[in-house]
PDB file of C-alpha atoms in Angstrom:
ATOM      1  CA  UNK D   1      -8.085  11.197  21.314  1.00  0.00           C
ATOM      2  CA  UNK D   2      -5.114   8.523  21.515  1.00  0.00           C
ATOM      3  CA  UNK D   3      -6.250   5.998  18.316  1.00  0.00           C
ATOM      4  CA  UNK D   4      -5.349   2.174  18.699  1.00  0.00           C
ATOM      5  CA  UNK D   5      -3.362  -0.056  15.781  1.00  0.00           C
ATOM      6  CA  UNK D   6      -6.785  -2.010  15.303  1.00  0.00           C
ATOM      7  CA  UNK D   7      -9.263   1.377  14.719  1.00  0.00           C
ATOM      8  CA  UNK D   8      -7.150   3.663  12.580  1.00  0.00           C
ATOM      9  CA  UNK D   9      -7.858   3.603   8.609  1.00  0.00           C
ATOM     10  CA  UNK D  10      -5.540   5.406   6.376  1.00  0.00           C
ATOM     11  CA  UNK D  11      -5.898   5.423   2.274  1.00  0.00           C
ATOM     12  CA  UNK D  12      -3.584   6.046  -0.305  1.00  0.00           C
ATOM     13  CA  UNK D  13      -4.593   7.120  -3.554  1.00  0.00           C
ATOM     14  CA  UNK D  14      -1.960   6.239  -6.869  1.00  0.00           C
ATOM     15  CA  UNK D  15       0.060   3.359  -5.645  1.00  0.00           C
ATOM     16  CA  UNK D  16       3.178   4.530  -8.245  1.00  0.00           C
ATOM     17  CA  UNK D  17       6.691   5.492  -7.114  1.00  0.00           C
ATOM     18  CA  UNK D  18       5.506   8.005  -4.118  1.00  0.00           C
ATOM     19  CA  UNK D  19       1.790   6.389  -3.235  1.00  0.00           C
ATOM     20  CA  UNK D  20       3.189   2.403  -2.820  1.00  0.00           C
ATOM     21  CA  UNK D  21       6.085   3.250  -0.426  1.00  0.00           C
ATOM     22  CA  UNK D  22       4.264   5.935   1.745  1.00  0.00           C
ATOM     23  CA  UNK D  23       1.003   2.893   2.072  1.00  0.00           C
ATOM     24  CA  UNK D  24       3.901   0.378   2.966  1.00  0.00           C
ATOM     25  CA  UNK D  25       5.378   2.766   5.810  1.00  0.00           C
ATOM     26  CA  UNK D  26       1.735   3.692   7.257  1.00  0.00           C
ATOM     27  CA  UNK D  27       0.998  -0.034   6.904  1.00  0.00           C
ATOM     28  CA  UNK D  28       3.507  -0.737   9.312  1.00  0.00           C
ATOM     29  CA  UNK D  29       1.897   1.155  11.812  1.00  0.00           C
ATOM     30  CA  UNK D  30      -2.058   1.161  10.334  1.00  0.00           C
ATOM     31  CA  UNK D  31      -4.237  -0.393   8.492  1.00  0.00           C
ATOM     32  CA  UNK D  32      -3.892   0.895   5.017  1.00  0.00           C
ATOM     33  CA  UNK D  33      -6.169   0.787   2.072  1.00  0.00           C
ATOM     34  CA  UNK D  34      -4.593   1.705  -1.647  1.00  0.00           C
ATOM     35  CA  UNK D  35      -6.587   3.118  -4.664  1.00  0.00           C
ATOM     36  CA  UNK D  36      -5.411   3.400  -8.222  1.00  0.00           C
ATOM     37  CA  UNK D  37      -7.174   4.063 -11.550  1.00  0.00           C
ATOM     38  CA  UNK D  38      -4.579   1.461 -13.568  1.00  0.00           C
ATOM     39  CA  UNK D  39      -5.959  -1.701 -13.567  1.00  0.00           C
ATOM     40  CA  UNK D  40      -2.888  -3.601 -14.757  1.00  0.00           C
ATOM     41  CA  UNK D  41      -0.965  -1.779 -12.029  1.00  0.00           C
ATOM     42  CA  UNK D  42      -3.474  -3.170  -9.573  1.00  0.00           C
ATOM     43  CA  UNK D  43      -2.865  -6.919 -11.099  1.00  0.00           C
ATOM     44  CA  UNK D  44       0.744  -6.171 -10.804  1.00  0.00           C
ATOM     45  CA  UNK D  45       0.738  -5.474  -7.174  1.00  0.00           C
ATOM     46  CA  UNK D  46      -1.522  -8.091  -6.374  1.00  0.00           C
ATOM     47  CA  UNK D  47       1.045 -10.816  -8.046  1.00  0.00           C
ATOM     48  CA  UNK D  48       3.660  -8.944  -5.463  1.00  0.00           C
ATOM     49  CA  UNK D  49       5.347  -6.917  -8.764  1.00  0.00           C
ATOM     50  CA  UNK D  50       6.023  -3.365  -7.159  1.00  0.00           C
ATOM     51  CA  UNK D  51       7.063  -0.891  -9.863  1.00  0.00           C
ATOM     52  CA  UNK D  52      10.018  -0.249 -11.058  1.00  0.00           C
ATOM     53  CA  UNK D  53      12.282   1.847  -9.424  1.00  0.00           C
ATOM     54  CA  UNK D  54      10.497   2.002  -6.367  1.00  0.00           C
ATOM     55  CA  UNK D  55      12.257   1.355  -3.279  1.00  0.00           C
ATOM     56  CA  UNK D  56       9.980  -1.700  -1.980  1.00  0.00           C
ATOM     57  CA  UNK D  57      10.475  -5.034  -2.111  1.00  0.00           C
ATOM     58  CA  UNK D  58       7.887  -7.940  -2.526  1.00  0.00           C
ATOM     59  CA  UNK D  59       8.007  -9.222   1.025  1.00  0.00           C
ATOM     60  CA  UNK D  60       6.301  -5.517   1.783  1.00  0.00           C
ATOM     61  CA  UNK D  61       3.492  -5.863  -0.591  1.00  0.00           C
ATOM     62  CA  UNK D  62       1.113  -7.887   1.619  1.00  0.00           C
ATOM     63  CA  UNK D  63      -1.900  -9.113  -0.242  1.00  0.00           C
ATOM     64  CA  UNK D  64      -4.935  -7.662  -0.629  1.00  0.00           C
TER      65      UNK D  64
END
């Protein structure tokens, strides 16, 4: 079963160093949905602050 760009669902659970930049490649290609259990880390990302350290830069973040 060939899925489309507009059906396909993928979620990514802890949005630290590994989590963020694996939802920001599968977001290129999917829709992606990110969970994590740190609230200020969730504030963070939604002011386009990725962590520390991790390879992605704001213009990935896209908001939520």
């Amino acid at each position: 079963m060939k899925t489309s760009r507009h059906t396909r669902r993928i979620s990514v659970v802890g949005l630290g160093y590994v989590g963020l930049p694996v939802a920001v490649a599968f977001g290129r290609t999917a829709r992606v949905v990110g969970f994590d259990v740190n609230q200020q880390r969730i504030k963070e990302l939604r002011a386009g602050h990725p962590v520390s350290g991790t390879p992605i830069t704001v213009l990935e973040i896209a908001p939520a």
